[in-house]
PDB file of N, CA and C in Angstrom:
ATOM      1  N   MET A   1    -114.253  50.321 -78.833  1.00  0.00           N
ATOM      2  CA  MET A   1    -112.988  50.010 -78.193  1.00  0.00           C
ATOM      3  C   MET A   1    -111.919  50.878 -78.854  1.00  0.00           C
ATOM      4  N   SER A   2    -111.119  51.497 -78.027  1.00  0.00           N
ATOM      5  CA  SER A   2    -110.092  52.393 -78.559  1.00  0.00           C
ATOM      6  C   SER A   2    -108.875  51.610 -79.043  1.00  0.00           C
ATOM      7  N   SER A   3    -108.042  52.274 -79.792  1.00  0.00           N
ATOM      8  CA  SER A   3    -106.837  51.622 -80.305  1.00  0.00           C
ATOM      9  C   SER A   3    -105.870  51.308 -79.170  1.00  0.00           C
ATOM     10  N   LYS A   4    -105.894  52.112 -78.092  1.00  0.00           N
ATOM     11  CA  LYS A   4    -105.055  51.812 -76.919  1.00  0.00           C
ATOM     12  C   LYS A   4    -105.476  50.495 -76.287  1.00  0.00           C
ATOM     13  N   ASP A   5    -106.793  50.302 -76.179  1.00  0.00           N
ATOM     14  CA  ASP A   5    -107.311  49.058 -75.607  1.00  0.00           C
ATOM     15  C   ASP A   5    -106.920  47.864 -76.481  1.00  0.00           C
ATOM     16  N   ARG A   6    -107.047  48.030 -77.796  1.00  0.00           N
ATOM     17  CA  ARG A   6    -106.678  46.947 -78.706  1.00  0.00           C
ATOM     18  C   ARG A   6    -105.195  46.612 -78.591  1.00  0.00           C
ATOM     19  N   ASP A   7    -104.373  47.644 -78.484  1.00  0.00           N
ATOM     20  CA  ASP A   7    -102.929  47.426 -78.329  1.00  0.00           C
ATOM     21  C   ASP A   7    -102.623  46.711 -77.020  1.00  0.00           C
ATOM     22  N   ARG A   8    -103.289  47.120 -75.938  1.00  0.00           N
ATOM     23  CA  ARG A   8    -103.083  46.481 -74.635  1.00  0.00           C
ATOM     24  C   ARG A   8    -103.510  45.017 -74.680  1.00  0.00           C
ATOM     25  N   ILE A   9    -104.626  44.762 -75.330  1.00  0.00           N
ATOM     26  CA  ILE A   9    -105.117  43.393 -75.448  1.00  0.00           C
ATOM     27  C   ILE A   9    -104.146  42.558 -76.278  1.00  0.00           C
ATOM     28  N   ALA A  10    -103.676  43.101 -77.389  1.00  0.00           N
ATOM     29  CA  ALA A  10    -102.724  42.379 -78.240  1.00  0.00           C
ATOM     30  C   ALA A  10    -101.434  42.102 -77.469  1.00  0.00           C
ATOM     31  N   GLN A  11    -100.973  43.068 -76.697  1.00  0.00           N
ATOM     32  CA  GLN A  11     -99.757  42.870 -75.899  1.00  0.00           C
ATOM     33  C   GLN A  11     -99.978  41.784 -74.848  1.00  0.00           C
ATOM     34  N   TRP A  12    -101.125  41.821 -74.181  1.00  0.00           N
ATOM     35  CA  TRP A  12    -101.432  40.805 -73.163  1.00  0.00           C
ATOM     36  C   TRP A  12    -101.492  39.414 -73.789  1.00  0.00           C
ATOM     37  N   LYS A  13    -102.131  39.306 -74.959  1.00  0.00           N
ATOM     38  CA  LYS A  13    -102.228  38.005 -75.632  1.00  0.00           C
ATOM     39  C   LYS A  13    -100.846  37.481 -76.012  1.00  0.00           C
ATOM     40  N   GLU A  14     -99.977  38.351 -76.480  1.00  0.00           N
ATOM     41  CA  GLU A  14     -98.630  37.926 -76.842  1.00  0.00           C
ATOM     42  C   GLU A  14     -97.849  37.484 -75.606  1.00  0.00           C
ATOM     43  N   GLU A  15     -97.983  38.193 -74.503  1.00  0.00           N
ATOM     44  CA  GLU A  15     -97.321  37.794 -73.252  1.00  0.00           C
ATOM     45  C   GLU A  15     -97.832  36.432 -72.788  1.00  0.00           C
ATOM     46  N   GLU A  16     -99.118  36.212 -72.866  1.00  0.00           N
ATOM     47  CA  GLU A  16     -99.696  34.922 -72.480  1.00  0.00           C
ATOM     48  C   GLU A  16     -99.206  33.800 -73.381  1.00  0.00           C
ATOM     49  N   ARG A  17     -99.133  34.061 -74.686  1.00  0.00           N
ATOM     50  CA  ARG A  17     -98.650  33.054 -75.626  1.00  0.00           C
ATOM     51  C   ARG A  17     -97.215  32.662 -75.297  1.00  0.00           C
ATOM     52  N   ARG A  18     -96.375  33.649 -75.031  1.00  0.00           N
ATOM     53  CA  ARG A  18     -94.976  33.362 -74.680  1.00  0.00           C
ATOM     54  C   ARG A  18     -94.886  32.574 -73.370  1.00  0.00           C
ATOM     55  N   ALA A  19     -95.682  32.990 -72.376  1.00  0.00           N
ATOM     56  CA  ALA A  19     -95.658  32.298 -71.085  1.00  0.00           C
ATOM     57  C   ALA A  19     -96.095  30.844 -71.247  1.00  0.00           C
ATOM     58  N   GLN A  20     -97.122  30.603 -72.049  1.00  0.00           N
ATOM     59  CA  GLN A  20     -97.586  29.234 -72.276  1.00  0.00           C
ATOM     60  C   GLN A  20     -96.542  28.411 -73.017  1.00  0.00           C
ATOM     61  N   ALA A  21     -95.866  29.019 -73.979  1.00  0.00           N
ATOM     62  CA  ALA A  21     -94.819  28.305 -74.711  1.00  0.00           C
ATOM     63  C   ALA A  21     -93.682  27.916 -73.771  1.00  0.00           C
ATOM     64  N   GLU A  22     -93.319  28.789 -72.852  1.00  0.00           N
ATOM     65  CA  GLU A  22     -92.269  28.477 -71.874  1.00  0.00           C
ATOM     66  C   GLU A  22     -92.699  27.353 -70.935  1.00  0.00           C
ATOM     67  N   ARG A  23     -93.945  27.410 -70.457  1.00  0.00           N
ATOM     68  CA  ARG A  23     -94.458  26.336 -69.604  1.00  0.00           C
ATOM     69  C   ARG A  23     -94.435  25.013 -70.345  1.00  0.00           C
ATOM     70  N   TYR A  24     -94.832  25.020 -71.606  1.00  0.00           N
ATOM     71  CA  TYR A  24     -94.843  23.800 -72.413  1.00  0.00           C
ATOM     72  C   TYR A  24     -93.428  23.235 -72.540  1.00  0.00           C
ATOM     73  N   LYS A  25     -92.439  24.092 -72.794  1.00  0.00           N
ATOM     74  CA  LYS A  25     -91.048  23.634 -72.911  1.00  0.00           C
ATOM     75  C   LYS A  25     -90.582  22.984 -71.608  1.00  0.00           C
ATOM     76  N   ARG A  26     -90.945  23.565 -70.467  1.00  0.00           N
ATOM     77  CA  ARG A  26     -90.562  22.978 -69.180  1.00  0.00           C
ATOM     78  C   ARG A  26     -91.243  21.630 -68.968  1.00  0.00           C
ATOM     79  N   ILE A  27     -92.499  21.535 -69.346  1.00  0.00           N
ATOM     80  CA  ILE A  27     -93.230  20.277 -69.200  1.00  0.00           C
ATOM     81  C   ILE A  27     -92.609  19.203 -70.082  1.00  0.00           C
ATOM     82  N   VAL A  28     -92.280  19.547 -71.330  1.00  0.00           N
ATOM     83  CA  VAL A  28     -91.655  18.587 -72.235  1.00  0.00           C
ATOM     84  C   VAL A  28     -90.325  18.111 -71.667  1.00  0.00           C
ATOM     85  N   ALA A  29     -89.523  19.033 -71.140  1.00  0.00           N
ATOM     86  CA  ALA A  29     -88.229  18.657 -70.554  1.00  0.00           C
ATOM     87  C   ALA A  29     -88.433  17.718 -69.371  1.00  0.00           C
ATOM     88  N   ASP A  30     -89.405  18.013 -68.518  1.00  0.00           N
ATOM     89  CA  ASP A  30     -89.694  17.139 -67.373  1.00  0.00           C
ATOM     90  C   ASP A  30     -90.150  15.753 -67.838  1.00  0.00           C
ATOM     91  N   MET A  31     -90.996  15.720 -68.865  1.00  0.00           N
ATOM     92  CA  MET A  31     -91.494  14.443 -69.380  1.00  0.00           C
ATOM     93  C   MET A  31     -90.364  13.625 -70.004  1.00  0.00           C
ATOM     94  N   GLU A  32     -89.454  14.288 -70.704  1.00  0.00           N
ATOM     95  CA  GLU A  32     -88.322  13.575 -71.295  1.00  0.00           C
ATOM     96  C   GLU A  32     -87.405  13.019 -70.213  1.00  0.00           C
ATOM     97  N   ALA A  33     -87.253  13.761 -69.119  1.00  0.00           N
ATOM     98  CA  ALA A  33     -86.421  13.279 -68.017  1.00  0.00           C
ATOM     99  C   ALA A  33     -87.053  12.046 -67.359  1.00  0.00           C
ATOM    100  N   LEU A  34     -88.361  11.955 -67.408  1.00  0.00           N
ATOM    101  CA  LEU A  34     -89.078  10.820 -66.810  1.00  0.00           C
ATOM    102  C   LEU A  34     -89.143   9.596 -67.729  1.00  0.00           C
ATOM    103  N   ALA A  35     -88.697   9.713 -68.957  1.00  0.00           N
ATOM    104  CA  ALA A  35     -88.869   8.654 -69.957  1.00  0.00           C
ATOM    105  C   ALA A  35     -88.407   7.278 -69.478  1.00  0.00           C
ATOM    106  N   PRO A  36     -87.201   7.127 -68.916  1.00  0.00           N
ATOM    107  CA  PRO A  36     -86.795   5.776 -68.484  1.00  0.00           C
ATOM    108  C   PRO A  36     -87.698   5.214 -67.386  1.00  0.00           C
ATOM    109  N   GLU A  37     -88.072   6.077 -66.455  1.00  0.00           N
ATOM    110  CA  GLU A  37     -88.950   5.630 -65.363  1.00  0.00           C
ATOM    111  C   GLU A  37     -90.337   5.284 -65.903  1.00  0.00           C
ATOM    112  N   ARG A  38     -90.833   6.103 -66.833  1.00  0.00           N
ATOM    113  CA  ARG A  38     -92.144   5.849 -67.423  1.00  0.00           C
ATOM    114  C   ARG A  38     -92.144   4.521 -68.177  1.00  0.00           C
ATOM    115  N   ASP A  39     -91.064   4.220 -68.911  1.00  0.00           N
ATOM    116  CA  ASP A  39     -90.973   2.941 -69.620  1.00  0.00           C
ATOM    117  C   ASP A  39     -91.063   1.775 -68.630  1.00  0.00           C
ATOM    118  N   ARG A  40     -90.414   1.931 -67.480  1.00  0.00           N
ATOM    119  CA  ARG A  40     -90.478   0.889 -66.449  1.00  0.00           C
ATOM    120  C   ARG A  40     -91.904   0.754 -65.911  1.00  0.00           C
ATOM    121  N   TRP A  41     -92.572   1.886 -65.684  1.00  0.00           N
ATOM    122  CA  TRP A  41     -93.962   1.850 -65.197  1.00  0.00           C
ATOM    123  C   TRP A  41     -94.858   1.109 -66.179  1.00  0.00           C
ATOM    124  N   VAL A  42     -94.692   1.383 -67.466  1.00  0.00           N
ATOM    125  CA  VAL A  42     -95.521   0.731 -68.484  1.00  0.00           C
ATOM    126  C   VAL A  42     -95.273  -0.773 -68.478  1.00  0.00           C
ATOM    127  N   GLU A  43     -94.006  -1.173 -68.420  1.00  0.00           N
ATOM    128  CA  GLU A  43     -93.685  -2.606 -68.385  1.00  0.00           C
ATOM    129  C   GLU A  43     -94.252  -3.278 -67.137  1.00  0.00           C
ATOM    130  N   GLU A  44     -94.161  -2.593 -65.990  1.00  0.00           N
ATOM    131  CA  GLU A  44     -94.734  -3.146 -64.757  1.00  0.00           C
ATOM    132  C   GLU A  44     -96.247  -3.289 -64.877  1.00  0.00           C
ATOM    133  N   PHE A  45     -96.888  -2.314 -65.490  1.00  0.00           N
ATOM    134  CA  PHE A  45     -98.331  -2.379 -65.684  1.00  0.00           C
ATOM    135  C   PHE A  45     -98.703  -3.558 -66.576  1.00  0.00           C
ATOM    136  N   PHE A  46     -97.985  -3.722 -67.687  1.00  0.00           N
ATOM    137  CA  PHE A  46     -98.271  -4.843 -68.581  1.00  0.00           C
ATOM    138  C   PHE A  46     -98.054  -6.181 -67.875  1.00  0.00           C
ATOM    139  N   GLU A  47     -97.020  -6.261 -67.070  1.00  0.00           N
ATOM    140  CA  GLU A  47     -96.761  -7.492 -66.313  1.00  0.00           C
ATOM    141  C   GLU A  47     -97.913  -7.764 -65.344  1.00  0.00           C
ATOM    142  N   ARG A  48     -98.368  -6.712 -64.679  1.00  0.00           N
ATOM    143  CA  ARG A  48     -99.445  -6.848 -63.685  1.00  0.00           C
ATOM    144  C   ARG A  48    -100.752  -7.303 -64.332  1.00  0.00           C
ATOM    145  N   ILE A  49    -101.111  -6.737 -65.487  1.00  0.00           N
ATOM    146  CA  ILE A  49    -102.385  -7.144 -66.095  1.00  0.00           C
ATOM    147  C   ILE A  49    -102.296  -8.527 -66.720  1.00  0.00           C
ATOM    148  N   GLN A  50    -101.081  -9.021 -66.931  1.00  0.00           N
ATOM    149  CA  GLN A  50    -100.945 -10.394 -67.433  1.00  0.00           C
ATOM    150  C   GLN A  50    -100.975 -11.410 -66.301  1.00  0.00           C
ATOM    151  N   THR A  51    -100.486 -11.027 -65.127  1.00  0.00           N
ATOM    152  CA  THR A  51    -100.431 -11.978 -64.018  1.00  0.00           C
ATOM    153  C   THR A  51    -101.652 -11.855 -63.108  1.00  0.00           C
ATOM    154  N   ARG A  52    -101.961 -10.655 -62.641  1.00  0.00           N
ATOM    155  CA  ARG A  52    -103.115 -10.459 -61.759  1.00  0.00           C
ATOM    156  C   ARG A  52    -104.391 -10.200 -62.521  1.00  0.00           C
ATOM    157  N   GLY A  53    -104.257  -9.591 -63.686  1.00  0.00           N
ATOM    158  CA  GLY A  53    -105.428  -9.216 -64.460  1.00  0.00           C
ATOM    159  C   GLY A  53    -105.944  -7.857 -64.038  1.00  0.00           C
ATOM    160  N   TRP A  54    -107.066  -7.480 -64.582  1.00  0.00           N
ATOM    161  CA  TRP A  54    -107.688  -6.213 -64.220  1.00  0.00           C
ATOM    162  C   TRP A  54    -109.147  -6.460 -63.892  1.00  0.00           C
ATOM    163  N   SER A  55    -109.669  -5.641 -63.023  1.00  0.00           N
ATOM    164  CA  SER A  55    -111.040  -5.808 -62.555  1.00  0.00           C
ATOM    165  C   SER A  55    -111.990  -5.156 -63.557  1.00  0.00           C
ATOM    166  N   PHE A  56    -112.814  -5.970 -64.217  1.00  0.00           N
ATOM    167  CA  PHE A  56    -113.721  -5.409 -65.212  1.00  0.00           C
ATOM    168  C   PHE A  56    -115.145  -5.280 -64.683  1.00  0.00           C
ATOM    169  N   HIS A  57    -115.473  -5.995 -63.570  1.00  0.00           N
ATOM    170  CA  HIS A  57    -116.798  -5.845 -62.962  1.00  0.00           C
ATOM    171  C   HIS A  57    -116.743  -6.394 -61.551  1.00  0.00           C
ATOM    172  N   ALA A  58    -117.038  -5.533 -60.607  1.00  0.00           N
ATOM    173  CA  ALA A  58    -117.044  -5.924 -59.191  1.00  0.00           C
ATOM    174  C   ALA A  58    -115.767  -6.679 -58.856  1.00  0.00           C
ATOM    175  N   GLY A  59    -115.867  -7.947 -58.442  1.00  0.00           N
ATOM    176  CA  GLY A  59    -114.687  -8.715 -58.078  1.00  0.00           C
ATOM    177  C   GLY A  59    -114.161  -9.592 -59.194  1.00  0.00           C
ATOM    178  N   MET A  60    -114.715  -9.450 -60.398  1.00  0.00           N
ATOM    179  CA  MET A  60    -114.270 -10.288 -61.514  1.00  0.00           C
ATOM    180  C   MET A  60    -113.033  -9.680 -62.164  1.00  0.00           C
ATOM    181  N   ARG A  61    -112.067 -10.564 -62.429  1.00  0.00           N
ATOM    182  CA  ARG A  61    -110.820 -10.119 -63.045  1.00  0.00           C
ATOM    183  C   ARG A  61    -110.596 -10.862 -64.350  1.00  0.00           C
ATOM    184  N   ARG A  62    -109.890 -10.212 -65.233  1.00  0.00           N
ATOM    185  CA  ARG A  62    -109.528 -10.837 -66.506  1.00  0.00           C
ATOM    186  C   ARG A  62    -108.038 -10.634 -66.734  1.00  0.00           C
ATOM    187  N   ARG A  63    -107.343 -11.712 -67.022  1.00  0.00           N
ATOM    188  CA  ARG A  63    -105.930 -11.620 -67.373  1.00  0.00           C
ATOM    189  C   ARG A  63    -105.817 -11.362 -68.869  1.00  0.00           C
ATOM    190  N   ILE A  64    -104.825 -10.561 -69.223  1.00  0.00           N
ATOM    191  CA  ILE A  64    -104.604 -10.220 -70.628  1.00  0.00           C
ATOM    192  C   ILE A  64    -103.464 -11.081 -71.165  1.00  0.00           C
ATOM    193  N   PRO A  65    -103.711 -11.865 -72.192  1.00  0.00           N
ATOM    194  CA  PRO A  65    -102.640 -12.682 -72.775  1.00  0.00           C
ATOM    195  C   PRO A  65    -101.566 -11.792 -73.419  1.00  0.00           C
ATOM    196  N   ARG A  66    -100.344 -12.300 -73.465  1.00  0.00           N
ATOM    197  CA  ARG A  66     -99.208 -11.541 -73.995  1.00  0.00           C
ATOM    198  C   ARG A  66     -99.461 -11.069 -75.427  1.00  0.00           C
ATOM    199  N   ASP A  67    -100.137 -11.875 -76.235  1.00  0.00           N
ATOM    200  CA  ASP A  67    -100.363 -11.477 -77.631  1.00  0.00           C
ATOM    201  C   ASP A  67    -101.361 -10.325 -77.773  1.00  0.00           C
ATOM    202  N   GLN A  68    -102.066  -9.969 -76.677  1.00  0.00           N
ATOM    203  CA  GLN A  68    -102.992  -8.839 -76.719  1.00  0.00           C
ATOM    204  C   GLN A  68    -102.385  -7.562 -76.139  1.00  0.00           C
ATOM    205  N   ILE A  69    -101.163  -7.655 -75.656  1.00  0.00           N
ATOM    206  CA  ILE A  69    -100.479  -6.474 -75.128  1.00  0.00           C
ATOM    207  C   ILE A  69     -99.993  -5.647 -76.320  1.00  0.00           C
ATOM    208  N   PRO A  70    -100.300  -4.346 -76.335  1.00  0.00           N
ATOM    209  CA  PRO A  70     -99.879  -3.533 -77.482  1.00  0.00           C
ATOM    210  C   PRO A  70     -98.352  -3.378 -77.535  1.00  0.00           C
ATOM    211  N   LYS A  71     -97.846  -3.272 -78.739  1.00  0.00           N
ATOM    212  CA  LYS A  71     -96.422  -3.030 -78.933  1.00  0.00           C
ATOM    213  C   LYS A  71     -96.162  -1.528 -78.801  1.00  0.00           C
ATOM    214  N   ARG A  72     -95.030  -1.214 -78.196  1.00  0.00           N
ATOM    215  CA  ARG A  72     -94.688   0.197 -78.033  1.00  0.00           C
ATOM    216  C   ARG A  72     -94.253   0.755 -79.386  1.00  0.00           C
ATOM    217  N   PRO A  73     -94.773   1.918 -79.784  1.00  0.00           N
ATOM    218  CA  PRO A  73     -94.371   2.510 -81.064  1.00  0.00           C
ATOM    219  C   PRO A  73     -92.887   2.901 -81.057  1.00  0.00           C
ATOM    220  N   ASP A  74     -92.298   2.946 -82.216  1.00  0.00           N
ATOM    221  CA  ASP A  74     -90.889   3.330 -82.345  1.00  0.00           C
ATOM    222  C   ASP A  74     -90.757   4.847 -82.451  1.00  0.00           C
ATOM    223  N   ARG A  75     -91.224   5.512 -81.444  1.00  0.00           N
ATOM    224  CA  ARG A  75     -91.113   6.969 -81.373  1.00  0.00           C
ATOM    225  C   ARG A  75     -91.085   7.363 -79.905  1.00  0.00           C
ATOM    226  N   PRO A  76     -90.584   8.532 -79.607  1.00  0.00           N
ATOM    227  CA  PRO A  76     -90.586   8.973 -78.205  1.00  0.00           C
ATOM    228  C   PRO A  76     -91.994   9.321 -77.741  1.00  0.00           C
ATOM    229  N   TRP A  77     -92.174   9.333 -76.432  1.00  0.00           N
ATOM    230  CA  TRP A  77     -93.441   9.773 -75.865  1.00  0.00           C
ATOM    231  C   TRP A  77     -93.657  11.231 -76.256  1.00  0.00           C
ATOM    232  N   ARG A  78     -94.903  11.608 -76.457  1.00  0.00           N
ATOM    233  CA  ARG A  78     -95.204  12.987 -76.842  1.00  0.00           C
ATOM    234  C   ARG A  78     -96.008  13.673 -75.760  1.00  0.00           C
ATOM    235  N   VAL A  79     -95.738  14.955 -75.584  1.00  0.00           N
ATOM    236  CA  VAL A  79     -96.544  15.797 -74.714  1.00  0.00           C
ATOM    237  C   VAL A  79     -97.540  16.506 -75.614  1.00  0.00           C
ATOM    238  N   VAL A  80     -98.817  16.326 -75.338  1.00  0.00           N
ATOM    239  CA  VAL A  80     -99.851  16.919 -76.172  1.00  0.00           C
ATOM    240  C   VAL A  80    -100.125  18.328 -75.669  1.00  0.00           C
ATOM    241  N   TRP A  81    -100.144  19.265 -76.567  1.00  0.00           N
ATOM    242  CA  TRP A  81    -100.330  20.672 -76.234  1.00  0.00           C
ATOM    243  C   TRP A  81    -101.728  20.886 -75.726  1.00  0.00           C
TER     244      TRP A  81
END
C-alpha cells in the first residue's frame, strides 16, 4: 500500500469520525428535547403495569406492586454511543 493510499484512508477515517460525532451531538440534542415527554411516557408505563399488569404468558397477566417499581436515578437520561 502506498503512502498516498494510507493518507487517503487516514483522511477518510477522520472525516467519518467527525461526521459520526456531529450525528451523535444531534441525537443527544433531540433526546434532551424529548426528556419531559419521555418522563411522562415512563410514568404512564409504570401506571399501566400497576393497574393492567403485563402479559407474561399467553393471556396471563401480572400486576406489579408499587414497591417493585424502580426509582428513577438522579441523573439525566443518557444517549449511549
